[in-house]
Amino acid sequence: MARSGSKKADGSSLRALLRVAPGSKVDLRSFDCGATFGREKAKAVDEIAAGQTRLADLHDRLWAEAKHAVLVIVQGIDAAGKDGTIHSIMGAFNPQGTPVTSFKVPSSLELAHDYLWRVHARLPAKGEIGIFNRSHYEDVLVVRVHGLVPSERWKLRYRQINDWERMLTEEGLTIVKFFLAIDRDEQCARFQERVDDPKKRWKFSLADLEERKRWDEYRVAFEDCLAKTSTGWAPWHLIPANRNWFRNLAVSEILADALEDLDPQYPPAAEGVEGTIVE
Ligand code: AMP
Ligand code: MG
């Protein structure tokens, strides 16, 4: 069935262009975080609105059908735009079917379990589009950069995560992963804005500056993570995120394309319902 949308089968879709090929090497130093792939800001407002319409329609069907569960993972360094991205796509969804989880520093209870325990508990049910703001990927990112567990342990996690995500997809979960890439200057500008704007200051802490000093350690951890955990069953999409409009456009289009693959359908009427006259 033809639906409005921008899905292109010829490999020129943002989904195809921004997907990290499984097994490829990722070099974030040469990645252009301001890239727009020929898209224009002036047209983006309408294109994002069209993306939202597609997402709303697709989630309505997905929710009604209650057959597929979808997990959206959003990762990125501090100030990469994780919150803004989630805010943008959320507008399209039925809030009852869209649980959002923000993963923070693990509690003592969480730390008393394996690192996937808290994540597994928050996976979406059928019909839901679950959104993770940070995720189990922190367990090979911040955990690696800060040496929170010995390297022998976090090094095993790439394989463990791939195996776990594979099991989940075999059980019917669709996983769509976004890594938002901003560059160092952009993070500087965003932090400064957080400091200067009283409405954004609550988002900033001096600890963010300590993390910023580890930019290159994070970069290497991101590169390894993207290269080792982009799989055929759960690929990463590397989103140039210096420009919010492009980031929102890319995420909404890629997600809509992924949902379209599921081709969710409204369930057929129950026996005897069709043609019933309500008096
Ligand atoms: P925010 O996203 O700004 O609310 O911050 C959440 C904080 O929790 C970030 O500093 C993350 O690095 C931290 N965090 C999330 N998951 C983990 C984890 N598994 N281990 C350690 N820190 C984590
Ligand atoms: Mg923060």
Tab-separated table of C-alpha atoms and ligand atoms in Angstrom:
chain	number	residue	atom	x	y	z
A	1	MET	CA	0.000	0.000	0.000
A	2	ALA	CA	1.395	3.381	-0.997
A	3	ARG	CA	1.776	5.814	1.863
A	4	SER	CA	3.150	9.315	1.935
A	5	GLY	CA	6.781	9.270	2.860
A	6	SER	CA	10.313	9.532	1.688
A	7	LYS	CA	11.367	5.938	1.655
A	8	LYS	CA	13.813	5.372	-1.159
A	9	ALA	CA	14.813	1.913	-2.203
A	10	ASP	CA	17.923	3.024	-4.096
A	11	GLY	CA	20.267	3.493	-1.157
A	12	SER	CA	19.933	7.274	-1.093
A	13	SER	CA	17.690	7.300	1.989
A	14	LEU	CA	19.206	8.763	5.141
A	15	ARG	CA	18.717	5.330	6.660
A	16	ALA	CA	21.062	3.801	4.104
A	17	LEU	CA	23.500	6.729	4.129
A	18	LEU	CA	23.870	6.983	7.908
A	19	ARG	CA	23.870	3.307	8.803
A	20	VAL	CA	27.163	2.041	10.200
A	21	ALA	CA	28.016	-0.999	8.106
A	22	PRO	CA	28.598	-4.027	10.336
A	23	GLY	CA	32.307	-4.669	10.723
A	24	SER	CA	33.351	-1.256	9.395
A	25	LYS	CA	35.854	1.016	11.085
A	26	VAL	CA	34.533	4.291	12.448
A	27	ASP	CA	36.675	7.438	12.496
A	28	LEU	CA	34.835	10.230	14.271
A	29	ARG	CA	37.690	12.706	13.741
A	30	SER	CA	36.981	12.763	10.033
A	31	PHE	CA	33.197	12.632	10.438
A	32	ASP	CA	31.393	15.844	9.491
A	33	CYS	CA	28.964	16.513	12.356
A	34	GLY	CA	27.503	19.430	10.404
A	35	ALA	CA	26.692	17.397	7.284
A	36	THR	CA	23.216	17.804	5.806
A	37	PHE	CA	23.323	15.486	2.781
A	38	GLY	CA	21.864	18.110	0.502
A	39	ARG	CA	18.866	18.739	2.745
A	40	GLU	CA	17.863	22.348	3.363
A	41	LYS	CA	16.850	23.957	6.594
A	42	ALA	CA	14.110	25.945	4.853
A	43	LYS	CA	12.392	22.740	3.789
A	44	ALA	CA	13.140	20.818	6.962
A	45	VAL	CA	10.160	22.130	8.919
A	46	ASP	CA	7.742	20.635	6.390
A	47	GLU	CA	9.809	17.470	6.029
A	48	ILE	CA	9.937	16.936	9.783
A	49	ALA	CA	6.168	17.478	9.946
A	50	ALA	CA	5.722	14.882	7.180
A	51	GLY	CA	7.974	12.503	9.128
A	52	GLN	CA	5.864	13.037	12.239
A	53	THR	CA	2.695	12.265	10.303
A	54	ARG	CA	4.222	9.019	9.080
A	55	LEU	CA	5.373	8.141	12.598
A	56	ALA	CA	1.951	8.884	14.078
A	57	ASP	CA	0.215	6.704	11.493
A	58	LEU	CA	2.711	3.874	11.930
A	59	HIS	CA	2.530	3.906	15.717
A	60	ASP	CA	-1.269	3.942	15.591
A	61	ARG	CA	-1.173	0.732	13.553
A	62	LEU	CA	1.608	-0.809	15.624
A	63	TRP	CA	-0.304	-0.086	18.836
A	64	ALA	CA	-3.571	-1.439	17.436
A	65	GLU	CA	-1.906	-4.562	16.075
A	66	ALA	CA	0.103	-5.209	19.288
A	67	LYS	CA	2.368	-7.635	17.455
A	68	HIS	CA	5.733	-5.883	17.283
A	69	ALA	CA	7.804	-4.190	19.970
A	70	VAL	CA	10.257	-1.482	18.942
A	71	LEU	CA	13.221	-0.175	20.922
A	72	VAL	CA	14.821	3.148	20.032
A	73	ILE	CA	18.235	3.733	21.599
A	74	VAL	CA	19.654	7.254	21.718
A	75	GLN	CA	23.302	7.699	22.651
A	76	GLY	CA	25.701	10.610	22.392
A	77	ILE	CA	28.129	12.655	24.439
A	78	ASP	CA	26.873	15.298	26.889
A	79	ALA	CA	24.909	18.026	25.057
A	80	ALA	CA	24.703	15.935	21.860
A	81	GLY	CA	20.933	16.506	21.853
A	82	LYS	CA	19.529	13.269	23.268
A	83	ASP	CA	16.725	15.020	25.169
A	84	GLY	CA	15.842	17.265	22.220
A	85	THR	CA	15.715	14.329	19.815
A	86	ILE	CA	13.395	12.376	22.085
A	87	HIS	CA	11.199	15.443	22.573
A	88	SER	CA	10.970	15.856	18.829
A	89	ILE	CA	9.954	12.279	17.953
A	90	MET	CA	7.730	11.829	21.002
A	91	GLY	CA	5.354	14.416	19.589
A	92	ALA	CA	4.275	11.848	16.997
A	93	PHE	CA	3.516	9.002	19.365
A	94	ASN	CA	0.665	7.882	21.538
A	95	PRO	CA	2.141	8.552	25.004
A	96	GLN	CA	0.456	5.439	26.445
A	97	GLY	CA	2.453	3.268	24.084
A	98	THR	CA	5.776	5.059	24.306
A	99	PRO	CA	7.681	4.406	27.534
A	100	VAL	CA	10.834	6.505	27.832
A	101	THR	CA	13.659	5.487	30.148
A	102	SER	CA	16.658	7.645	31.027
A	103	PHE	CA	19.498	5.572	32.374
A	104	LYS	CA	21.479	7.280	35.120
A	105	VAL	CA	24.366	6.230	37.336
A	106	PRO	CA	23.298	2.738	38.491
A	107	SER	CA	21.839	2.373	41.984
A	108	SER	CA	23.352	-0.052	44.473
A	109	LEU	CA	20.541	-2.491	43.690
A	110	GLU	CA	21.283	-2.235	39.970
A	111	LEU	CA	25.012	-2.658	40.591
A	112	ALA	CA	24.269	-5.823	42.550
A	113	HIS	CA	23.053	-7.396	39.275
A	114	ASP	CA	24.545	-7.885	35.843
A	115	TYR	CA	24.603	-4.712	33.724
A	116	LEU	CA	21.747	-5.851	31.460
A	117	TRP	CA	19.347	-6.484	34.334
A	118	ARG	CA	18.030	-2.948	34.654
A	119	VAL	CA	17.876	-2.554	30.892
A	120	HIS	CA	16.008	-5.766	30.240
A	121	ALA	CA	13.348	-4.726	32.746
A	122	ARG	CA	12.580	-1.607	30.714
A	123	LEU	CA	12.221	-3.194	27.294
A	124	PRO	CA	9.014	-2.279	25.454
A	125	ALA	CA	6.083	-4.660	25.174
A	126	LYS	CA	4.340	-5.509	21.907
A	127	GLY	CA	2.669	-2.448	20.437
A	128	GLU	CA	5.026	-0.127	22.288
A	129	ILE	CA	7.874	1.995	21.012
A	130	GLY	CA	10.257	2.139	23.941
A	131	ILE	CA	12.829	4.899	23.960
A	132	PHE	CA	16.123	4.681	25.841
A	133	ASN	CA	17.951	7.887	26.684
A	134	ARG	CA	21.361	6.266	27.259
A	135	SER	CA	21.300	2.512	27.651
A	136	HIS	CA	23.425	-0.592	28.208
A	137	TYR	CA	25.930	1.106	25.912
A	138	GLU	CA	27.026	3.214	28.880
A	139	ASP	CA	28.530	-0.030	30.120
A	140	VAL	CA	31.139	0.128	27.354
A	141	LEU	CA	31.373	3.951	27.315
A	142	VAL	CA	31.449	5.789	30.646
A	143	VAL	CA	32.366	2.509	32.345
A	144	ARG	CA	35.351	2.113	30.024
A	145	VAL	CA	36.470	5.748	30.148
A	146	HIS	CA	36.340	5.797	33.953
A	147	GLY	CA	37.630	2.256	34.423
A	148	LEU	CA	34.568	1.355	36.516
A	149	VAL	CA	35.127	-2.323	35.826
A	150	PRO	CA	38.379	-4.029	34.745
A	151	SER	CA	39.073	-3.942	31.002
A	152	GLU	CA	38.829	-7.754	30.790
A	153	ARG	CA	35.167	-7.344	31.673
A	154	TRP	CA	34.055	-4.438	29.511
A	155	LYS	CA	35.881	-5.916	26.525
A	156	LEU	CA	33.606	-8.969	26.677
A	157	ARG	CA	30.532	-6.773	26.633
A	158	TYR	CA	30.554	-5.991	22.914
A	159	ARG	CA	29.972	-9.648	22.157
A	160	GLN	CA	27.555	-10.025	25.041
A	161	ILE	CA	25.512	-7.047	23.888
A	162	ASN	CA	25.437	-8.323	20.299
A	163	ASP	CA	24.304	-11.753	21.497
A	164	TRP	CA	21.637	-10.269	23.750
A	165	GLU	CA	20.324	-7.937	21.055
A	166	ARG	CA	20.294	-10.842	18.622
A	167	MET	CA	18.198	-12.933	20.996
A	168	LEU	CA	15.800	-10.032	21.463
A	169	THR	CA	15.389	-9.465	17.737
A	170	GLU	CA	14.834	-13.195	17.212
A	171	GLU	CA	12.078	-12.900	19.802
A	172	GLY	CA	10.416	-10.139	17.780
A	173	LEU	CA	11.919	-6.877	19.050
A	174	THR	CA	13.025	-4.308	16.464
A	175	ILE	CA	16.002	-2.282	17.667
A	176	VAL	CA	16.800	1.096	16.088
A	177	LYS	CA	20.008	2.706	17.384
A	178	PHE	CA	21.012	6.339	16.970
A	179	PHE	CA	24.369	7.810	17.864
A	180	LEU	CA	24.240	11.612	17.840
A	181	ALA	CA	27.602	13.052	16.834
A	182	ILE	CA	28.527	16.622	17.665
A	183	ASP	CA	32.044	18.012	17.507
A	184	ARG	CA	34.088	19.522	20.298
A	185	ASP	CA	33.374	23.149	19.331
A	186	GLU	CA	29.664	22.476	19.246
A	187	GLN	CA	29.746	20.956	22.715
A	188	CYS	CA	31.644	24.033	23.914
A	189	ALA	CA	28.977	26.345	22.488
A	190	ARG	CA	26.141	24.281	23.970
A	191	PHE	CA	27.735	24.142	27.423
A	192	GLN	CA	28.284	27.893	27.330
A	193	GLU	CA	24.638	28.376	26.411
A	194	ARG	CA	23.635	26.192	29.343
A	195	VAL	CA	25.737	28.302	31.674
A	196	ASP	CA	24.465	31.604	30.291
A	197	ASP	CA	20.760	30.823	29.915
A	198	PRO	CA	18.950	30.596	33.277
A	199	LYS	CA	16.407	28.249	31.684
A	200	LYS	CA	19.133	25.808	30.671
A	201	ARG	CA	21.494	26.184	33.616
A	202	TRP	CA	19.907	23.293	35.515
A	203	LYS	CA	21.225	20.979	32.840
A	204	PHE	CA	24.822	21.968	33.468
A	205	SER	CA	27.192	20.847	36.169
A	206	LEU	CA	30.886	21.456	36.691
A	207	ALA	CA	31.341	17.694	36.375
A	208	ASP	CA	30.427	18.148	32.689
A	209	LEU	CA	33.693	20.072	32.266
A	210	GLU	CA	35.646	17.188	33.782
A	211	GLU	CA	34.015	14.826	31.288
A	212	ARG	CA	34.795	17.239	28.459
A	213	LYS	CA	38.494	16.914	29.273
A	214	ARG	CA	38.148	13.240	28.360
A	215	TRP	CA	36.806	14.029	24.896
A	216	ASP	CA	39.363	11.866	23.118
A	217	GLU	CA	38.890	8.925	25.467
A	218	TYR	CA	35.160	9.091	24.816
A	219	ARG	CA	35.771	9.405	21.097
A	220	VAL	CA	37.807	6.199	21.038
A	221	ALA	CA	35.184	4.428	23.174
A	222	PHE	CA	32.430	5.626	20.791
A	223	GLU	CA	34.381	4.503	17.733
A	224	ASP	CA	34.948	1.035	19.147
A	225	CYS	CA	31.365	0.751	20.292
A	226	LEU	CA	29.932	1.753	16.906
A	227	ALA	CA	32.299	-0.532	15.024
A	228	LYS	CA	31.808	-3.560	17.244
A	229	THR	CA	28.081	-3.369	17.925
A	230	SER	CA	26.615	-2.329	14.589
A	231	THR	CA	25.120	-5.618	13.467
A	232	GLY	CA	22.800	-6.832	10.762
A	233	TRP	CA	20.080	-7.278	13.361
A	234	ALA	CA	20.635	-4.027	15.262
A	235	PRO	CA	22.655	-1.512	13.241
A	236	TRP	CA	23.771	1.897	14.465
A	237	HIS	CA	22.867	5.080	12.628
A	238	LEU	CA	25.525	7.739	12.993
A	239	ILE	CA	23.689	11.056	12.934
A	240	PRO	CA	25.467	14.347	12.210
A	241	ALA	CA	23.956	16.301	15.093
A	242	ASN	CA	25.520	19.778	15.092
A	243	ARG	CA	22.349	21.066	13.459
A	244	ASN	CA	19.225	20.230	15.400
A	245	TRP	CA	16.948	20.445	12.386
A	246	PHE	CA	18.979	17.900	10.446
A	247	ARG	CA	19.239	15.614	13.459
A	248	ASN	CA	15.455	15.657	13.974
A	249	LEU	CA	14.822	15.132	10.287
A	250	ALA	CA	17.232	12.206	10.053
A	251	VAL	CA	15.950	10.462	13.171
A	252	SER	CA	12.285	10.800	12.206
A	253	GLU	CA	12.882	9.546	8.654
A	254	ILE	CA	15.055	6.616	9.682
A	255	LEU	CA	12.641	5.570	12.383
A	256	ALA	CA	9.642	5.845	10.067
A	257	ASP	CA	11.451	3.735	7.458
A	258	ALA	CA	12.249	1.098	10.090
A	259	LEU	CA	8.629	1.009	11.288
A	260	GLU	CA	7.407	0.785	7.718
A	261	ASP	CA	9.400	-2.427	7.293
A	262	LEU	CA	7.169	-3.949	9.968
A	263	ASP	CA	4.126	-3.007	7.911
A	264	PRO	CA	1.812	-2.842	10.928
A	265	GLN	CA	-1.862	-3.403	10.130
A	266	TYR	CA	-5.066	-2.619	11.972
A	267	PRO	CA	-6.494	-5.912	13.221
A	268	PRO	CA	-9.547	-7.288	11.414
A	269	ALA	CA	-12.949	-6.716	12.989
A	270	ALA	CA	-14.045	-9.305	15.534
A	271	GLU	CA	-16.616	-11.809	14.384
A	272	GLY	CA	-19.961	-10.171	13.664
A	273	VAL	CA	-18.796	-6.572	14.203
A	274	GLU	CA	-18.663	-5.481	10.573
A	275	GLY	CA	-21.929	-4.002	9.397
A	276	THR	CA	-23.355	-3.841	12.912
A	277	ILE	CA	-25.838	-0.998	13.342
A	278	VAL	CA	-25.403	0.803	16.651
A	279	GLU	CA	-28.730	2.115	17.944
B	1	AMP	P1	22.230	12.703	32.201
B	1	AMP	O1	22.002	11.896	30.963
B	1	AMP	O2	22.852	14.036	31.945
B	1	AMP	O3	21.018	12.789	33.059
B	1	AMP	O4	23.322	11.949	33.073
B	1	AMP	C1	23.241	10.599	33.403
B	1	AMP	C2	24.588	10.187	33.915
B	1	AMP	O5	24.527	8.804	34.264
B	1	AMP	C3	25.680	10.339	32.892
B	1	AMP	O6	26.780	11.000	33.457
B	1	AMP	C4	26.061	8.901	32.560
B	1	AMP	O7	27.410	8.747	32.238
B	1	AMP	C5	25.697	8.190	33.842
B	1	AMP	N1	25.467	6.772	33.616
B	1	AMP	C6	24.501	6.192	32.870
B	1	AMP	N2	24.642	4.858	32.842
B	1	AMP	C7	25.739	4.573	33.583
B	1	AMP	C8	26.411	3.372	33.911
B	1	AMP	N3	25.988	2.171	33.494
B	1	AMP	N4	27.504	3.458	34.721
B	1	AMP	C9	27.933	4.657	35.148
B	1	AMP	N5	27.337	5.835	34.849
B	1	AMP	C10	26.264	5.796	34.081
B	2	MG	MG	24.138	15.592	31.665
